[in-house]
Amino acid sequence: MSPPPPAAEQEAKASGAKESQRPVYPFAAIVGQDEMKLCLLLNVIDPKIGGVMIMGDRGTGKSTTVRSLVDLLPDIRVVVGDPFNSDPDDPEVMGPEVREKVLQGDSDLPVTTAKITMVDLPLGATEDRVCGTIDIEKALTEGVKAFEPGLLAKANRGILYVDEVNLLDDHLVDVLLDSAASGWNTVEREGISISHPARFILIGSGNPEEGELRPQLLDRFGMHAQVGTVRDAELRVKIVEERARFDRDPKGFRESYKEEQEKLQEQISSARSNLGSVQIDHDLRVKISKVCSELNVDGLRGDIVTNRASKALASLKGRDKVTVEDIATVIPNCLRHRLRKDPLESIDSGLLVIEKFYEVFS
């Protein structure tokens, strides 16, 4: 039996395989769409914000932007060969097998660093594919719980991206909501029950022309980004030229943005490590909650998300204190989708939030 290849060789092979995969458009090369990009970055810095819902016209780069986020995702420590991306130090996000080993006192788990995973949820996915299945035959014949993990297991500690989320089946939406809210996925089959952690950032995109989302689903997304078509002719030409350049030579194009991408990566990782030290004054918290209550926002998710997002933005800018400008930048994205819809209202709900913000903060 030949000895296993050294770690350096394995890493080189993995990076070679990654390069030969379908090349991803670099995040730094995306022109405009600042609101959407900011919402995505803030969620990478603080996953507890609770995801992003991106709504906008077709052909505005929604899916391209989300998929380009893959390059910027930081590395995390995972247990080798574990299908749940278990964290060796945090029991809350450990798969059942790893947790059992830790409880039995086995602290010598093989650990490696890996990129945060990004899972694409296809519209035609079945519930079994999403949640995972229990092999009943094996359970009955061998008396063991044989669990085949699904997409939610793969997305643990990562990102779950649903394109055209407003076209997703209602029962699948309920499954996602349940897991996103509790951080756990439970599979019940024929009297056998298995639970595993499923903590992920939920990112959805869709075109409002194809139908609205249910309010309780909208409320589950931490932030909401509105994307419009670029109207400036010069900017449109630049986007077309950049895209043509990428299609001609993807590798060369990615190389030309390498420096900018690395700079952005460093910015994200330092923002993630400094997030815990960012402070927000009590009177700013009170004013945020006042805005929420005067806009009749249901529940307290709006207050919580606005606090988190403004802290993440301050951290991204390299500060340890939240300013009024930080709150002004993020509050429309945190509250816009939580307002009650008035069919006769012609004004955009984002503007309503901004008006109320200046009224309270002036």
Tab-separated table of C-alpha atoms in Angstrom:
chain	number	residue	atom	x	y	z
A	1	MET	CA	0.000	0.000	0.000
A	2	SER	CA	1.488	3.321	-1.048
A	3	PRO	CA	1.909	5.990	1.645
A	4	PRO	CA	-0.591	8.910	1.546
A	5	PRO	CA	0.622	11.977	-0.383
A	6	PRO	CA	2.040	14.789	1.762
A	7	ALA	CA	-0.312	17.624	2.799
A	8	ALA	CA	1.426	20.174	0.519
A	9	GLU	CA	0.897	17.917	-2.496
A	10	GLN	CA	-2.773	17.396	-1.617
A	11	GLU	CA	-3.264	21.165	-1.275
A	12	ALA	CA	-1.605	21.788	-4.636
A	13	LYS	CA	-3.886	19.205	-6.243
A	14	ALA	CA	-6.954	20.779	-4.613
A	15	SER	CA	-6.032	24.289	-5.773
A	16	GLY	CA	-5.321	22.930	-9.272
A	17	ALA	CA	-8.742	21.281	-9.342
A	18	LYS	CA	-10.315	24.538	-8.111
A	19	GLU	CA	-8.665	26.495	-10.920
A	20	SER	CA	-9.925	24.015	-13.522
A	21	GLN	CA	-13.504	24.388	-12.259
A	22	ARG	CA	-15.867	26.880	-13.872
A	23	PRO	CA	-14.129	30.255	-13.313
A	24	VAL	CA	-16.038	32.718	-11.131
A	25	TYR	CA	-16.361	36.401	-12.032
A	26	PRO	CA	-14.321	38.400	-9.444
A	27	PHE	CA	-16.334	40.327	-6.837
A	28	ALA	CA	-14.044	43.365	-7.134
A	29	ALA	CA	-14.796	43.583	-10.877
A	30	ILE	CA	-18.545	44.068	-10.420
A	31	VAL	CA	-19.501	47.599	-11.447
A	32	GLY	CA	-22.166	49.461	-9.428
A	33	GLN	CA	-24.807	47.584	-7.369
A	34	ASP	CA	-23.171	48.916	-4.173
A	35	GLU	CA	-26.206	48.256	-1.978
A	36	MET	CA	-26.261	44.559	-2.842
A	37	LYS	CA	-22.482	44.192	-2.441
A	38	LEU	CA	-22.521	45.902	0.960
A	39	CYS	CA	-25.350	43.674	2.271
A	40	LEU	CA	-23.441	40.548	1.191
A	41	LEU	CA	-20.167	41.709	2.770
A	42	LEU	CA	-21.860	42.584	6.075
A	43	ASN	CA	-23.349	39.076	6.233
A	44	VAL	CA	-19.949	37.482	5.659
A	45	ILE	CA	-18.525	39.622	8.492
A	46	ASP	CA	-21.404	38.781	10.869
A	47	PRO	CA	-23.398	35.696	9.768
A	48	LYS	CA	-25.844	36.307	12.635
A	49	ILE	CA	-27.348	39.214	10.670
A	50	GLY	CA	-29.472	36.525	9.063
A	51	GLY	CA	-28.922	36.583	5.317
A	52	VAL	CA	-29.920	38.798	2.394
A	53	MET	CA	-32.872	38.893	0.059
A	54	ILE	CA	-31.912	40.431	-3.289
A	55	MET	CA	-34.827	41.600	-5.409
A	56	GLY	CA	-34.508	43.316	-8.765
A	57	ASP	CA	-34.836	43.328	-12.530
A	58	ARG	CA	-33.593	40.392	-14.556
A	59	GLY	CA	-30.072	40.648	-15.947
A	60	THR	CA	-28.753	42.956	-13.220
A	61	GLY	CA	-26.024	40.590	-11.992
A	62	LYS	CA	-27.774	39.234	-8.871
A	63	SER	CA	-26.640	35.612	-9.261
A	64	THR	CA	-23.221	36.647	-10.623
A	65	THR	CA	-22.557	38.808	-7.539
A	66	VAL	CA	-23.622	36.135	-5.045
A	67	ARG	CA	-21.536	33.447	-6.751
A	68	SER	CA	-18.529	35.777	-6.939
A	69	LEU	CA	-18.615	35.974	-3.144
A	70	VAL	CA	-17.062	32.467	-3.031
A	71	ASP	CA	-13.540	33.852	-3.564
A	72	LEU	CA	-13.815	36.262	-0.630
A	73	LEU	CA	-15.073	33.801	1.960
A	74	PRO	CA	-12.658	33.354	4.871
A	75	ASP	CA	-11.192	30.023	6.002
A	76	ILE	CA	-12.698	28.125	8.932
A	77	ARG	CA	-11.404	25.203	11.017
A	78	VAL	CA	-13.253	21.951	10.282
A	79	VAL	CA	-12.952	18.312	11.344
A	80	VAL	CA	-11.455	16.263	8.472
A	81	GLY	CA	-13.938	14.110	6.534
A	82	ASP	CA	-17.002	15.331	8.435
A	83	PRO	CA	-20.074	15.932	6.211
A	84	PHE	CA	-21.400	18.642	8.581
A	85	ASN	CA	-18.305	20.927	8.488
A	86	SER	CA	-18.100	20.485	12.283
A	87	ASP	CA	-16.222	23.081	14.323
A	88	PRO	CA	-13.687	21.234	16.550
A	89	ASP	CA	-14.129	23.845	19.325
A	90	ASP	CA	-17.865	24.654	19.323
A	91	PRO	CA	-20.304	21.855	20.311
A	92	GLU	CA	-23.213	23.946	18.952
A	93	VAL	CA	-22.093	23.369	15.355
A	94	MET	CA	-20.758	19.808	15.639
A	95	GLY	CA	-22.264	16.901	13.747
A	96	PRO	CA	-23.674	13.996	15.833
A	97	GLU	CA	-20.634	11.696	15.356
A	98	VAL	CA	-18.049	14.363	16.186
A	99	ARG	CA	-20.015	15.459	19.269
A	100	GLU	CA	-20.180	11.861	20.480
A	101	LYS	CA	-16.397	11.492	20.103
A	102	VAL	CA	-15.814	14.739	22.020
A	103	LEU	CA	-18.174	13.643	24.829
A	104	GLN	CA	-16.241	10.372	25.082
A	105	GLY	CA	-13.095	12.410	25.661
A	106	ASP	CA	-11.516	11.998	22.207
A	107	SER	CA	-9.881	15.409	21.826
A	108	ASP	CA	-7.437	14.249	19.159
A	109	LEU	CA	-9.646	14.946	16.126
A	110	PRO	CA	-7.917	15.585	12.776
A	111	VAL	CA	-8.515	19.264	11.944
A	112	THR	CA	-7.946	21.228	8.746
A	113	THR	CA	-8.830	24.694	7.444
A	114	ALA	CA	-11.276	24.990	4.585
A	115	LYS	CA	-13.116	27.762	2.774
A	116	ILE	CA	-16.657	28.492	3.940
A	117	THR	CA	-18.876	26.406	1.653
A	118	MET	CA	-21.484	27.890	-0.642
A	119	VAL	CA	-24.388	25.615	-1.550
A	120	ASP	CA	-26.690	26.338	-4.493
A	121	LEU	CA	-30.243	25.123	-3.906
A	122	PRO	CA	-31.782	24.070	-7.250
A	123	LEU	CA	-35.456	24.968	-7.726
A	124	GLY	CA	-36.342	21.354	-8.502
A	125	ALA	CA	-34.719	19.923	-5.347
A	126	THR	CA	-36.770	17.380	-3.394
A	127	GLU	CA	-37.262	17.548	0.363
A	128	ASP	CA	-35.089	14.426	0.801
A	129	ARG	CA	-32.242	16.048	-1.134
A	130	VAL	CA	-32.465	19.191	0.999
A	131	CYS	CA	-32.893	17.607	4.452
A	132	GLY	CA	-31.149	14.276	3.950
A	133	THR	CA	-32.580	10.766	4.239
A	134	ILE	CA	-32.472	7.864	6.671
A	135	ASP	CA	-31.651	4.458	5.202
A	136	ILE	CA	-34.554	2.473	6.669
A	137	GLU	CA	-33.285	-0.878	5.336
A	138	LYS	CA	-29.924	-0.484	7.058
A	139	ALA	CA	-31.641	0.695	10.239
A	140	LEU	CA	-33.856	-2.413	10.320
A	141	THR	CA	-31.274	-5.017	9.273
A	142	GLU	CA	-28.182	-3.726	11.093
A	143	GLY	CA	-29.829	-1.705	13.848
A	144	VAL	CA	-27.816	1.461	13.099
A	145	LYS	CA	-28.978	4.977	12.274
A	146	ALA	CA	-27.732	5.323	8.698
A	147	PHE	CA	-28.151	8.970	7.722
A	148	GLU	CA	-27.440	10.276	4.222
A	149	PRO	CA	-26.766	14.026	4.727
A	150	GLY	CA	-28.508	16.523	2.433
A	151	LEU	CA	-27.813	20.082	1.296
A	152	LEU	CA	-28.589	21.558	4.737
A	153	ALA	CA	-25.764	19.460	6.249
A	154	LYS	CA	-23.399	20.663	3.536
A	155	ALA	CA	-24.451	24.286	4.153
A	156	ASN	CA	-23.737	24.132	7.910
A	157	ARG	CA	-21.376	27.045	8.810
A	158	GLY	CA	-21.646	28.207	5.189
A	159	ILE	CA	-23.964	29.951	2.747
A	160	LEU	CA	-27.162	28.577	1.235
A	161	TYR	CA	-28.082	30.376	-1.972
A	162	VAL	CA	-31.578	30.096	-3.451
A	163	ASP	CA	-31.930	31.662	-6.889
A	164	GLU	CA	-35.521	32.636	-7.815
A	165	VAL	CA	-36.565	32.083	-4.200
A	166	ASN	CA	-40.087	33.335	-4.944
A	167	LEU	CA	-40.624	30.312	-7.246
A	168	LEU	CA	-39.603	27.762	-4.605
A	169	ASP	CA	-42.220	25.244	-3.400
A	170	ASP	CA	-44.002	26.327	-0.228
A	171	HIS	CA	-43.146	23.190	1.766
A	172	LEU	CA	-39.429	23.591	0.922
A	173	VAL	CA	-39.619	27.225	1.980
A	174	ASP	CA	-41.048	26.092	5.334
A	175	VAL	CA	-38.183	23.598	5.780
A	176	LEU	CA	-35.600	26.303	5.062
A	177	LEU	CA	-37.290	28.772	7.412
A	178	ASP	CA	-37.388	26.217	10.175
A	179	SER	CA	-33.687	25.394	9.854
A	180	ALA	CA	-32.630	29.021	9.371
A	181	ALA	CA	-34.505	30.074	12.523
A	182	SER	CA	-33.470	27.221	14.824
A	183	GLY	CA	-30.034	26.395	13.391
A	184	TRP	CA	-30.992	22.689	13.429
A	185	ASN	CA	-32.408	20.244	10.918
A	186	THR	CA	-34.435	17.258	12.121
A	187	VAL	CA	-35.291	14.315	9.870
A	188	GLU	CA	-38.098	11.978	10.980
A	189	ARG	CA	-38.725	8.707	9.134
A	190	GLU	CA	-40.616	5.602	10.335
A	191	GLY	CA	-40.063	6.316	14.024
A	192	ILE	CA	-36.375	7.142	13.593
A	193	SER	CA	-35.278	10.719	14.308
A	194	ILE	CA	-31.932	12.354	13.542
A	195	SER	CA	-30.949	15.983	14.212
A	196	HIS	CA	-27.888	17.866	13.061
A	197	PRO	CA	-26.766	21.518	13.151
A	198	ALA	CA	-27.687	23.595	10.087
A	199	ARG	CA	-26.413	27.112	10.690
A	200	PHE	CA	-26.108	28.965	7.421
A	201	ILE	CA	-26.418	32.411	5.881
A	202	LEU	CA	-29.546	32.321	3.731
A	203	ILE	CA	-29.193	34.326	0.514
A	204	GLY	CA	-32.118	34.535	-1.868
A	205	SER	CA	-32.578	36.380	-5.121
A	206	GLY	CA	-35.616	36.911	-7.293
A	207	ASN	CA	-37.491	39.094	-9.724
A	208	PRO	CA	-40.563	40.797	-8.193
A	209	GLU	CA	-42.407	40.455	-11.533
A	210	GLU	CA	-42.543	36.690	-10.972
A	211	GLY	CA	-44.438	37.020	-7.712
A	212	GLU	CA	-43.994	38.353	-4.200
A	213	LEU	CA	-42.667	36.408	-1.235
A	214	ARG	CA	-44.786	35.488	1.773
A	215	PRO	CA	-44.314	38.115	4.529
A	216	GLN	CA	-43.124	35.529	7.081
A	217	LEU	CA	-40.425	34.382	4.645
A	218	LEU	CA	-39.356	37.957	3.898
A	219	ASP	CA	-39.101	38.675	7.626
A	220	ARG	CA	-36.647	35.772	8.055
A	221	PHE	CA	-34.081	37.489	5.821
A	222	GLY	CA	-31.929	39.869	7.851
A	223	MET	CA	-31.443	42.389	5.053
A	224	HIS	CA	-33.158	43.268	1.797
A	225	ALA	CA	-31.294	44.707	-1.186
A	226	GLN	CA	-33.083	46.353	-4.093
A	227	VAL	CA	-31.288	46.090	-7.426
A	228	GLY	CA	-32.094	48.272	-10.417
A	229	THR	CA	-30.825	48.359	-13.994
A	230	VAL	CA	-27.891	50.735	-14.542
A	231	ARG	CA	-29.151	53.743	-16.570
A	232	ASP	CA	-25.845	55.517	-17.245
A	233	ALA	CA	-24.749	54.708	-20.827
A	234	GLU	CA	-21.000	55.005	-20.047
A	235	LEU	CA	-21.318	52.617	-17.132
A	236	ARG	CA	-23.292	50.136	-19.242
A	237	VAL	CA	-20.548	50.153	-21.883
A	238	LYS	CA	-17.935	49.505	-19.183
A	239	ILE	CA	-19.935	46.517	-17.853
A	240	VAL	CA	-20.314	45.058	-21.372
A	241	GLU	CA	-16.573	45.470	-22.096
A	242	GLU	CA	-15.544	43.879	-18.769
A	243	ARG	CA	-17.857	40.930	-19.352
A	244	ALA	CA	-16.495	40.413	-22.883
A	245	ARG	CA	-12.947	40.515	-21.507
A	246	PHE	CA	-13.845	37.891	-18.886
A	247	ASP	CA	-15.468	35.609	-21.495
A	248	ARG	CA	-12.385	35.855	-23.760
A	249	ASP	CA	-9.829	35.038	-21.071
A	250	PRO	CA	-11.307	34.182	-17.644
A	251	LYS	CA	-7.956	33.306	-16.068
A	252	GLY	CA	-6.216	36.487	-17.245
A	253	PHE	CA	-9.198	38.617	-16.191
A	254	ARG	CA	-9.214	37.083	-12.706
A	255	GLU	CA	-5.449	37.655	-12.492
A	256	SER	CA	-5.898	41.382	-13.256
A	257	TYR	CA	-8.201	41.728	-10.208
A	258	LYS	CA	-6.115	39.519	-7.914
A	259	GLU	CA	-4.616	42.389	-5.921
A	260	GLU	CA	-8.001	44.053	-5.313
A	261	GLN	CA	-9.551	40.718	-4.322
A	262	GLU	CA	-6.757	40.015	-1.815
A	263	LYS	CA	-7.116	43.499	-0.325
A	264	LEU	CA	-10.869	42.945	0.113
A	265	GLN	CA	-10.214	39.513	1.662
A	266	GLU	CA	-7.852	41.038	4.232
A	267	GLN	CA	-10.389	43.768	5.004
A	268	ILE	CA	-13.106	41.130	5.622
A	269	SER	CA	-10.936	38.921	7.833
A	270	SER	CA	-9.773	41.866	9.989
A	271	ALA	CA	-13.402	43.093	10.243
A	272	ARG	CA	-14.465	39.610	11.394
A	273	SER	CA	-11.787	39.479	14.077
A	274	ASN	CA	-12.496	43.047	15.341
A	275	LEU	CA	-16.292	42.721	15.347
A	276	GLY	CA	-16.473	41.765	19.033
A	277	SER	CA	-14.865	45.043	20.148
A	278	VAL	CA	-17.262	47.365	18.253
A	279	GLN	CA	-19.514	49.405	20.570
A	280	ILE	CA	-22.834	51.141	19.933
A	281	ASP	CA	-24.030	53.898	22.297
A	282	HIS	CA	-27.185	53.354	24.322
A	283	ASP	CA	-28.938	56.447	22.940
A	284	LEU	CA	-28.315	55.224	19.352
A	285	ARG	CA	-29.893	51.871	20.265
A	286	VAL	CA	-32.912	53.702	21.713
A	287	LYS	CA	-33.287	55.768	18.534
A	288	ILE	CA	-33.072	52.635	16.323
A	289	SER	CA	-35.873	51.036	18.352
A	290	LYS	CA	-37.881	54.268	18.172
A	291	VAL	CA	-37.654	54.230	14.361
A	292	CYS	CA	-38.832	50.598	14.348
A	293	SER	CA	-41.751	51.219	16.671
A	294	GLU	CA	-42.900	54.381	14.840
A	295	LEU	CA	-42.844	52.479	11.531
A	296	ASN	CA	-45.025	49.759	13.149
A	297	VAL	CA	-42.481	47.033	12.397
A	298	ASP	CA	-43.790	43.679	13.689
A	299	GLY	CA	-41.551	41.843	16.127
A	300	LEU	CA	-38.026	42.741	17.224
A	301	ARG	CA	-35.998	41.300	14.363
A	302	GLY	CA	-35.697	44.763	12.797
A	303	ASP	CA	-34.065	46.233	15.924
A	304	ILE	CA	-31.674	43.293	16.342
A	305	VAL	CA	-30.582	43.213	12.685
A	306	THR	CA	-30.069	47.003	12.485
A	307	ASN	CA	-27.812	46.861	15.563
A	308	ARG	CA	-25.804	43.958	14.148
A	309	ALA	CA	-25.490	45.403	10.636
A	310	SER	CA	-24.345	48.837	11.834
A	311	LYS	CA	-21.686	47.170	14.017
A	312	ALA	CA	-20.507	45.056	11.058
A	313	LEU	CA	-20.278	48.184	8.879
A	314	ALA	CA	-18.241	50.055	11.514
A	315	SER	CA	-15.932	47.030	11.736
A	316	LEU	CA	-15.590	46.907	7.931
A	317	LYS	CA	-14.530	50.571	7.983
A	318	GLY	CA	-11.938	49.793	10.658
A	319	ARG	CA	-13.681	51.637	13.537
A	320	ASP	CA	-14.634	50.394	16.996
A	321	LYS	CA	-17.634	52.702	17.489
A	322	VAL	CA	-20.874	52.905	15.492
A	323	THR	CA	-21.725	56.328	14.059
A	324	VAL	CA	-25.070	57.773	12.904
A	325	GLU	CA	-23.824	57.474	9.284
A	326	ASP	CA	-23.371	53.704	9.727
A	327	ILE	CA	-26.971	53.382	10.899
A	328	ALA	CA	-28.252	55.607	8.064
A	329	THR	CA	-26.472	53.375	5.526
A	330	VAL	CA	-27.909	50.061	6.739
A	331	ILE	CA	-31.325	50.885	8.239
A	332	PRO	CA	-33.288	50.952	4.925
A	333	ASN	CA	-31.968	47.471	4.046
A	334	CYS	CA	-32.828	46.141	7.509
A	335	LEU	CA	-36.386	47.491	7.728
A	336	ARG	CA	-37.687	48.005	4.190
A	337	HIS	CA	-39.094	44.485	3.819
A	338	ARG	CA	-40.614	44.422	7.313
A	339	LEU	CA	-43.103	47.256	6.784
A	340	ARG	CA	-46.734	46.378	6.247
A	341	LYS	CA	-47.596	46.641	2.571
A	342	ASP	CA	-50.193	49.273	1.656
A	343	PRO	CA	-51.452	48.577	-1.889
A	344	LEU	CA	-52.289	52.284	-2.368
A	345	GLU	CA	-48.852	53.490	-1.247
A	346	SER	CA	-46.834	54.802	-4.192
A	347	ILE	CA	-43.693	55.719	-2.230
A	348	ASP	CA	-40.920	53.104	-1.944
A	349	SER	CA	-40.753	51.638	1.570
A	350	GLY	CA	-36.984	52.339	1.679
A	351	LEU	CA	-37.732	56.070	1.424
A	352	LEU	CA	-40.285	55.803	4.233
A	353	VAL	CA	-37.575	54.300	6.445
A	354	ILE	CA	-35.097	57.070	5.560
A	355	GLU	CA	-37.697	59.803	6.237
A	356	LYS	CA	-38.518	58.337	9.642
A	357	PHE	CA	-34.777	57.888	10.379
A	358	TYR	CA	-34.022	61.597	9.832
A	359	GLU	CA	-37.104	62.589	11.817
A	360	VAL	CA	-35.946	60.555	14.853
A	361	PHE	CA	-32.193	61.183	14.580
A	362	SER	CA	-32.292	64.909	13.759
